Each structure stands twice: as C-alpha cells, then as structure tokens.
Short mmCIF file of C-alpha atoms in Angstrom, two decimals:
data_model
loop_
_atom_site.label_atom_id
_atom_site.label_comp_id
_atom_site.label_asym_id
_atom_site.label_seq_id
_atom_site.Cartn_x
_atom_site.Cartn_y
_atom_site.Cartn_z
CA UNK A 1 39.82 75.08 117.40
CA UNK A 2 39.12 76.17 120.91
CA UNK A 3 39.07 79.63 122.00
CA UNK A 4 41.67 80.80 124.55
CA UNK A 5 39.98 83.12 126.96
CA UNK A 6 42.09 86.10 128.24
CA UNK A 7 41.10 88.06 131.40
CA UNK A 8 40.21 91.52 130.68
CA UNK A 9 39.14 94.49 132.66
CA UNK A 10 36.66 93.69 135.48
CA UNK A 11 33.62 95.77 134.21
CA UNK A 12 33.30 93.69 130.96
CA UNK A 13 34.63 90.45 129.33
CA UNK A 14 37.29 90.89 126.76
CA UNK A 15 36.89 89.54 123.28
CA UNK A 16 37.82 85.84 122.97
CA UNK A 17 41.15 85.40 121.13
CA UNK A 18 41.84 82.24 119.36
CA UNK A 19 45.24 80.52 118.87
CA UNK A 20 45.19 81.69 115.35
CA UNK A 21 44.93 85.17 116.14
CA UNK A 22 47.74 85.00 118.53
CA UNK A 23 49.80 83.37 115.98
CA UNK A 24 48.82 86.10 113.39
CA UNK A 25 49.75 88.76 115.90
CA UNK A 26 53.20 87.10 116.39
CA UNK A 27 53.68 86.83 112.74
CA UNK A 28 52.64 90.64 112.36
CA UNK A 29 55.14 91.51 115.22
CA UNK A 30 57.97 89.40 113.61
CA UNK A 31 57.10 90.70 110.15
CA UNK A 32 57.45 94.34 111.61
CA UNK A 33 60.77 93.36 113.08
CA UNK A 34 62.11 91.66 109.87
CA UNK A 35 60.95 94.80 107.97
CA UNK A 36 62.94 97.01 110.33
CA UNK A 37 66.05 94.78 109.84
CA UNK A 38 65.65 94.91 106.10
CA UNK A 39 65.35 98.63 106.12
CA UNK A 40 68.48 98.87 108.22
CA UNK A 41 70.31 96.44 106.06
CA UNK A 42 69.26 98.53 103.04
CA UNK A 43 70.43 101.59 104.55
CA UNK A 44 73.51 100.01 105.43
CA UNK A 45 74.00 98.69 101.98
CA UNK A 46 73.32 102.25 100.45
CA UNK A 47 75.91 103.65 102.70
CA UNK A 48 78.44 101.01 101.73
CA UNK A 49 77.60 101.55 98.11
CA UNK A 50 78.18 105.28 98.41
CA UNK A 51 81.41 104.54 100.20
CA UNK A 52 82.42 102.21 97.38
CA UNK A 53 81.47 104.91 94.86
CA UNK A 54 83.47 107.24 96.62
CA UNK A 55 86.50 105.05 97.02
CA UNK A 56 87.74 105.33 93.36
CA UNK A 57 87.36 109.24 93.73
CA UNK A 58 89.55 108.96 97.13
CA UNK A 59 91.99 106.81 95.39
CA UNK A 60 92.14 109.15 92.42
CA UNK A 61 92.50 112.18 95.00
CA UNK A 62 95.45 110.43 96.90
CA UNK A 63 97.06 109.58 93.44
CA UNK A 64 96.82 113.28 92.39
CA UNK A 65 98.11 114.47 95.81
CA UNK A 66 100.98 112.06 95.55
CA UNK A 67 101.76 113.22 91.96
CA UNK A 68 101.48 116.94 93.12
CA UNK A 69 103.97 116.27 95.78
CA UNK A 70 106.36 114.55 93.64
CA UNK A 71 106.02 117.22 91.11
CA UNK A 72 106.71 119.67 93.80
CA UNK A 73 109.87 117.87 94.88
CA UNK A 74 110.94 117.56 91.37
CA UNK A 75 110.46 121.31 90.69
CA UNK A 76 112.40 122.14 93.83
CA UNK A 77 115.40 119.80 92.72
CA UNK A 78 115.17 121.37 89.20
CA UNK A 79 115.25 124.90 90.84
CA UNK A 80 118.17 123.97 92.94
CA UNK A 81 119.86 122.33 89.86
CA UNK A 82 119.37 125.32 87.72
CA UNK A 83 120.69 127.61 90.62
CA UNK A 84 123.76 125.46 90.59
CA UNK A 85 124.15 125.62 86.95
CA UNK A 86 123.83 129.50 86.94
CA UNK A 87 126.39 129.76 89.64
CA UNK A 88 128.88 127.52 87.56
CA UNK A 89 128.14 129.45 84.52
CA UNK A 90 128.81 132.79 86.30
CA UNK A 91 132.04 131.41 87.80
CA UNK A 92 133.00 130.09 84.30
CA UNK A 93 132.42 133.56 82.88
CA UNK A 94 134.58 135.18 85.55
CA UNK A 95 137.51 132.69 84.75
CA UNK A 96 137.04 133.14 81.09
CA UNK A 97 137.46 137.08 81.46
CA UNK A 98 140.36 136.44 83.60
CA UNK A 99 141.99 134.20 80.90
CA UNK A 100 141.14 136.46 78.19
CA UNK A 101 142.51 139.47 80.15
CA UNK A 102 145.78 137.54 81.21
CA UNK A 103 146.34 136.21 77.56
CA UNK A 104 147.66 139.48 76.31
CA UNK A 105 149.88 140.09 79.39
CA UNK A 106 151.21 136.43 79.01
CA UNK A 107 151.87 136.95 75.41
CA UNK A 108 153.90 140.16 76.03
CA UNK A 109 155.82 138.44 78.81
CA UNK A 110 156.62 135.51 76.46
CA UNK A 111 157.61 137.88 73.82
CA UNK A 112 159.86 139.84 76.09
CA UNK A 113 161.29 136.63 77.33
CA UNK A 114 162.02 135.31 73.80
CA UNK A 115 163.45 138.86 72.86
CA UNK A 116 165.76 138.68 76.07
CA UNK A 117 166.93 135.20 75.34
CA UNK A 118 167.68 135.94 71.79
CA UNK A 119 169.67 138.99 72.82
CA UNK A 120 171.64 136.98 75.38
CA UNK A 121 172.12 134.38 72.98
CA UNK A 122 173.19 136.55 70.25
CA UNK A 123 175.56 138.29 72.77
CA UNK A 124 176.87 135.16 73.88
CA UNK A 125 177.43 133.93 70.26
CA UNK A 126 179.08 137.41 69.35
CA UNK A 127 181.44 136.87 72.37
CA UNK A 128 182.49 133.44 71.38
CA UNK A 129 183.20 134.44 67.96
CA UNK A 130 185.18 137.40 69.21
CA UNK A 131 187.16 135.12 71.36
CA UNK A 132 187.79 132.61 68.55
CA UNK A 133 188.87 135.47 66.07
CA UNK A 134 191.26 137.16 68.64
CA UNK A 135 193.09 134.06 69.48
#
C-alpha cells in the first residue's frame, strides 16, 4: 500500500498516515457512535421496562381507586336508604300509637252506638207492642 501524506505544520513534517490508518480511525469513530447509540437504546429500554413494570401497579391503583369510588357511592346510597327507612319506621310508630290510642275511643263510641241502637230498637218494639195491645 502506498502511504498518503497529509500536510502538517510548517516547522515539521507530519507523520505519514496510510489508508489503513484512516479506515481504522473511521471504524473507531463509527464504533464510538454505535456504542453511544447502543447506550442510549439500552437506557431507553430500561426506562420502558421500568414503565412496563410500573404499569400493572398503575392499573391496580386505578382499579383500587375505582373500587373506592364505587364503595363510597354505595355507602352514600345505603346511608340515604337507612335514613329513609328510619323516617318510615318513625312515621309507622306514630301511626301505630295514634291507632292504639284511637282504638279504645272507637270501641267506646261503637259500644255507645250499639247501646243507643238497642235502646231505640227496644223502645220502638215496646211502642209497637203497646199499640197492638191497645187496639
């Protein structure tokens, strides 16, 4: 191979570089670039791997958040239903007390009505018998 001569500084001749040395230097530069790219790809792959490992945790967290919201909503609904049931129970107790208190007075009214009806019926019957006997 023939040496390629490169001009150097004026005060001294530069060392001669052959074509092989230039190719070797280009290979070294390209190798350095490839190594840099491989390191970048490796770091990117590591980031992706960490993100992928964190993904199930994120999905799990999202599921727990959704379950928590659903439980909170169900809890509010149950609380509202229990308040409605408590109000209905209270109203039913008041109505029951009113019916219990009204029952004796209704029984007395019914008894008095029956007694008055019996008295009027007896008086009417006695009047009919008296009329029939005196005729």
